[in-house]
PDB file of C-alpha atoms in Angstrom:
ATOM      1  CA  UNK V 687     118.360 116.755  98.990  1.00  0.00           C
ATOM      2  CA  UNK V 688     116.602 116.227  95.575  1.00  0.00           C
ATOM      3  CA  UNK V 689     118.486 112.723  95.513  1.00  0.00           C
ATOM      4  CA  UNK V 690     117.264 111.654  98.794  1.00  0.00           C
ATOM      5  CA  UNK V 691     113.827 112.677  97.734  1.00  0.00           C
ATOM      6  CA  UNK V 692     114.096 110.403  94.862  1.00  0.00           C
ATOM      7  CA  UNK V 693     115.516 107.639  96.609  1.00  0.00           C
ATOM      8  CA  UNK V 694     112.522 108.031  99.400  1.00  0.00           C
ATOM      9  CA  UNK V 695     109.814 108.521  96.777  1.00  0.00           C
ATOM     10  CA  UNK V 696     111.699 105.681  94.684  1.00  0.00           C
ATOM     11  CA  UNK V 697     111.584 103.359  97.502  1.00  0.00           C
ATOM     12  CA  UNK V 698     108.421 103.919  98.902  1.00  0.00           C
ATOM     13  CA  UNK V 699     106.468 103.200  95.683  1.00  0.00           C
ATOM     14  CA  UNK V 700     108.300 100.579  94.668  1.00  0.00           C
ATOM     15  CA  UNK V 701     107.683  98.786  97.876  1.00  0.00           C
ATOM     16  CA  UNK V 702     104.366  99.465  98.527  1.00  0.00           C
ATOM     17  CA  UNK V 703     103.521  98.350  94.462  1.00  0.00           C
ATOM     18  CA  UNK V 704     105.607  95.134  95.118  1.00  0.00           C
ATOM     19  CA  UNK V 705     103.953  94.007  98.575  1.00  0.00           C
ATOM     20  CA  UNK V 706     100.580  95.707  98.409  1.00  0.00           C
ATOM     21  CA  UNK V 707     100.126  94.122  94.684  1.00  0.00           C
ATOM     22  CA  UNK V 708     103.040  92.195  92.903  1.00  0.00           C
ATOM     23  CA  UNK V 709     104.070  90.076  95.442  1.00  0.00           C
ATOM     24  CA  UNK V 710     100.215  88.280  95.687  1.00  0.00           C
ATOM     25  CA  UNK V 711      99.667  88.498  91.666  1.00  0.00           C
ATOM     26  CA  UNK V 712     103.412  86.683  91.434  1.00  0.00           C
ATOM     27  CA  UNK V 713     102.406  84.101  93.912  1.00  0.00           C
ATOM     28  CA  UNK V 714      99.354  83.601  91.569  1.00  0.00           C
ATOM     29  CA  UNK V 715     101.341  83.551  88.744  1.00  0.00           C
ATOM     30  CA  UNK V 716     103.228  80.570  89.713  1.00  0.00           C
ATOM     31  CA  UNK V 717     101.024  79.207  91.343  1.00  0.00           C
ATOM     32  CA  UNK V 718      99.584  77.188  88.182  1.00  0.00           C
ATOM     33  CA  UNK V 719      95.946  77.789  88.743  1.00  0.00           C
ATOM     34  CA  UNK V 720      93.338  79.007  86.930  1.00  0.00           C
ATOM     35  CA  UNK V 721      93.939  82.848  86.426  1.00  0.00           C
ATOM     36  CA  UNK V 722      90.732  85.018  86.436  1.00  0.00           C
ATOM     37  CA  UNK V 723      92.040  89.049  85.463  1.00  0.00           C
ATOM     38  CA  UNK V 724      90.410  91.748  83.578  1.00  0.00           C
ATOM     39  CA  UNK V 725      91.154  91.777  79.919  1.00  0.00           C
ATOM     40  CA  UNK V 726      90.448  95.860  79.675  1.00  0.00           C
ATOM     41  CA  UNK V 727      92.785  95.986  76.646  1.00  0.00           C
ATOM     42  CA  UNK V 728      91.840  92.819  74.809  1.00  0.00           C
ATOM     43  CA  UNK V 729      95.513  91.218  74.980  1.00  0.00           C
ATOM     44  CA  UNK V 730      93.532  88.064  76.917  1.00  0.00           C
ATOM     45  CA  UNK V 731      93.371  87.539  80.505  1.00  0.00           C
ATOM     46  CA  UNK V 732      96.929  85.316  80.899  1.00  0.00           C
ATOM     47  CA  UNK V 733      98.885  87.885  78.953  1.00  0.00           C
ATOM     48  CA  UNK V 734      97.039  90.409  80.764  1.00  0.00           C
ATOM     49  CA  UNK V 735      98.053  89.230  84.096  1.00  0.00           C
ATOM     50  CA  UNK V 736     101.388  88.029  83.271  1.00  0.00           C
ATOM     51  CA  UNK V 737     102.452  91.536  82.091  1.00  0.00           C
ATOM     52  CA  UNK V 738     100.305  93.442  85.586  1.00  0.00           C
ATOM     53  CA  UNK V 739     103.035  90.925  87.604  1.00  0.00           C
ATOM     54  CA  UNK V 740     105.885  91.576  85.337  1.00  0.00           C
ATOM     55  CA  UNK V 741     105.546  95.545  86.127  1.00  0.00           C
ATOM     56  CA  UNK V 742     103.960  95.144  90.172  1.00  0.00           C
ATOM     57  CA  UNK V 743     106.280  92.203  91.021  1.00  0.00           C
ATOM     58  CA  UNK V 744     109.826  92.624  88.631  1.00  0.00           C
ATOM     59  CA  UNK V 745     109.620  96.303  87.905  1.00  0.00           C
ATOM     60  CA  UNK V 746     108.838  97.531  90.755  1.00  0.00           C
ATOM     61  CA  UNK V 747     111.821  95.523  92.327  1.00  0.00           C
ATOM     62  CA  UNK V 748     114.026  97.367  90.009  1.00  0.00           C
ATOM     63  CA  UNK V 749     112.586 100.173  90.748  1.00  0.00           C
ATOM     64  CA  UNK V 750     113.608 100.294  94.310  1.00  0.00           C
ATOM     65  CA  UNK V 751     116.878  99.453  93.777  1.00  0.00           C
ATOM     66  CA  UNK V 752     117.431 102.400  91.167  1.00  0.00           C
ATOM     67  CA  UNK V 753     117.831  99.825  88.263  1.00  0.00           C
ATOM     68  CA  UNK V 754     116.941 100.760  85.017  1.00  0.00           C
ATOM     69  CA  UNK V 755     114.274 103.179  86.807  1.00  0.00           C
ATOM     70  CA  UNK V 756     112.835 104.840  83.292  1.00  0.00           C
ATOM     71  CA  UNK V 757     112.295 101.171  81.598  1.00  0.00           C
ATOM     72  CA  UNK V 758     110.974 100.613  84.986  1.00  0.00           C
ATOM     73  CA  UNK V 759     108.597 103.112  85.578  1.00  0.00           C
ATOM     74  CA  UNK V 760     107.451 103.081  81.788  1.00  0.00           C
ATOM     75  CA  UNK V 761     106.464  99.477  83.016  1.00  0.00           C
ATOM     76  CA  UNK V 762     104.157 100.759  85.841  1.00  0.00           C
ATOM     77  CA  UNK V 763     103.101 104.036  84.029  1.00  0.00           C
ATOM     78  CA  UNK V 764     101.679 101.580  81.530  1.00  0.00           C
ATOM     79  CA  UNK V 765     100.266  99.862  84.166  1.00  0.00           C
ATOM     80  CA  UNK V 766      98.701 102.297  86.193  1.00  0.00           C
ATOM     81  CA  UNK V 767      97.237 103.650  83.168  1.00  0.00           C
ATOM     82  CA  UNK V 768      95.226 100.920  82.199  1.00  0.00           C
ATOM     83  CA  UNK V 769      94.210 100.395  85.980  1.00  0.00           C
ATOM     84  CA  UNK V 770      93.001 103.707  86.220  1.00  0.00           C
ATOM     85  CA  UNK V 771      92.136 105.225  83.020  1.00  0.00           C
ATOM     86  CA  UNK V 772      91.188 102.428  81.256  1.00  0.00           C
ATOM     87  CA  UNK V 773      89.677  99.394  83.756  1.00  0.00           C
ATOM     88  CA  UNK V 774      88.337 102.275  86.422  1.00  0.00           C
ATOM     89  CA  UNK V 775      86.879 104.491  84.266  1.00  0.00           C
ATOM     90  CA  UNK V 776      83.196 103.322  84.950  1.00  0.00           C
ATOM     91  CA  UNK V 777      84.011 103.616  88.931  1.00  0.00           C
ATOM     92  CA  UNK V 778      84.144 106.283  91.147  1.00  0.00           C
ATOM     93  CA  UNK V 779      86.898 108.647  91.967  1.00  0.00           C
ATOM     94  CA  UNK V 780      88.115 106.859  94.999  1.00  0.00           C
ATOM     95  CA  UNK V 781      88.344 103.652  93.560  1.00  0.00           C
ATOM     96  CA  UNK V 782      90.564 104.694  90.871  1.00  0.00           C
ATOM     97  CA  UNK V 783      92.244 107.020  92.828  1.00  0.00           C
ATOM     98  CA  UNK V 784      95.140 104.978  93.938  1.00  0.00           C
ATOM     99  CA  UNK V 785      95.811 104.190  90.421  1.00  0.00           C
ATOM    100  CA  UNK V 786      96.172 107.362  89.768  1.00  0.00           C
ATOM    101  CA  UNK V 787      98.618 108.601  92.102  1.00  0.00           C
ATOM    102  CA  UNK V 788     100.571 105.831  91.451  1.00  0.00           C
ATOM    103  CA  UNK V 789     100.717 106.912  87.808  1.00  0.00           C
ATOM    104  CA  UNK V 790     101.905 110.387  88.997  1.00  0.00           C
ATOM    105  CA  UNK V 791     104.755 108.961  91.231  1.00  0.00           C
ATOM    106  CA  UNK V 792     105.916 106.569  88.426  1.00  0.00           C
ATOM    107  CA  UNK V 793     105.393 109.501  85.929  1.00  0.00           C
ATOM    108  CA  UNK V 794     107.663 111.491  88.006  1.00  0.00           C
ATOM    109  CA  UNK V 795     110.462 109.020  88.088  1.00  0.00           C
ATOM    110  CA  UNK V 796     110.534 108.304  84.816  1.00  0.00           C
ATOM    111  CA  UNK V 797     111.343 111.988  83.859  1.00  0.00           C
ATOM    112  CA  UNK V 798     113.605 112.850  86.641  1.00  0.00           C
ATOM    113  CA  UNK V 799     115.215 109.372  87.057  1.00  0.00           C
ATOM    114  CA  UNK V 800     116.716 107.635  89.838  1.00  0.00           C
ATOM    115  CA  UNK V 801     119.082 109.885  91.446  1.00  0.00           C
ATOM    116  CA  UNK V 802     122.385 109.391  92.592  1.00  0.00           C
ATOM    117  CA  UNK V 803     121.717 106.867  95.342  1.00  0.00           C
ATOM    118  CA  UNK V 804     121.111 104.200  93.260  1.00  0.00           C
ATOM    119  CA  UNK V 805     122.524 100.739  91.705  1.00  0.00           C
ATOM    120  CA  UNK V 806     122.363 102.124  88.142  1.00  0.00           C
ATOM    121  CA  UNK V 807     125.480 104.613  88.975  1.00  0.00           C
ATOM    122  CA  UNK V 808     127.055 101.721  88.753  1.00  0.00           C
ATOM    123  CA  UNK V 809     126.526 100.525  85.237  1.00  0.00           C
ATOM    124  CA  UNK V 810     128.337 101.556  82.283  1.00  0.00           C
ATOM    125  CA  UNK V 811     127.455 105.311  81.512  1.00  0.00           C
ATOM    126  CA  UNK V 812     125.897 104.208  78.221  1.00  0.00           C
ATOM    127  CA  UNK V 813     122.891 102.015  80.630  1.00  0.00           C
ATOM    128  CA  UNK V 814     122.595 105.003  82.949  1.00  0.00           C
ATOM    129  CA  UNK V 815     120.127 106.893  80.765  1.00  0.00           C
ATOM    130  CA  UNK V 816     117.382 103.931  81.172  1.00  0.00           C
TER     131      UNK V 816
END
């Protein structure tokens, strides 16, 4: 049952990160126009928002299908912690509050991994571990 709990939490997450906020910043990414993003970290807003799509849009696609789920969810944990501890943290509870369970789930994953009903069973043993 713990696999099946993985593979629901797994998949829920993942999807809801990829359509609710990867899928739009991916569009935008390709897009070609001009990008306007937070800079909370001082990397500048392009590399900013290049990396948020690389962990909402690819990452979270991984994620879903079980591949590399720590790399994965050390993307999003990442993330999730500069959405909510580090842009947020002038707002209100309940606007950082999604965030923030997000970090929890992806936290969660990347200690107790994918589970068994994933596609990273079937890599070599030595890329299982990631």
């Amino acid at each position: 049952m713990n696999d099946i709990g993985l593979l629901i939490l797994r998949g829920f997450a993942g999807a809801l990160m990829f359509f609710g906020h990867g899928l739009t910043k991916f569009q935008s990414l390709v897009s070609a126009g001009e990008i306007k993003f937070a800079d909370p970290i001082g990397l500048g807003a392009t590399l900013s928002f290049t990396l948020s799509t690389f962990a909402e849009f690819l990452c979270s696609t991984l994620l879903v299908l079980g591949l590399f789920p720590r790399i994965s969810a050390g993307a999003l944990i990442i993330n999730m912690f500069v959405a909510g501890i580090i842009y947020h943290s002038p707002d209100a509870f309940s606007v950082k509050e999604k965030a923030l369970i997000y970090l929890v789930i992806f936290v969660s994953l990347f200690i107790l991994g994918a589970g068994k009903y994933s596609l990273n069973k079937f890599l070599p043993s030595k890329y299982q571990k990631f």
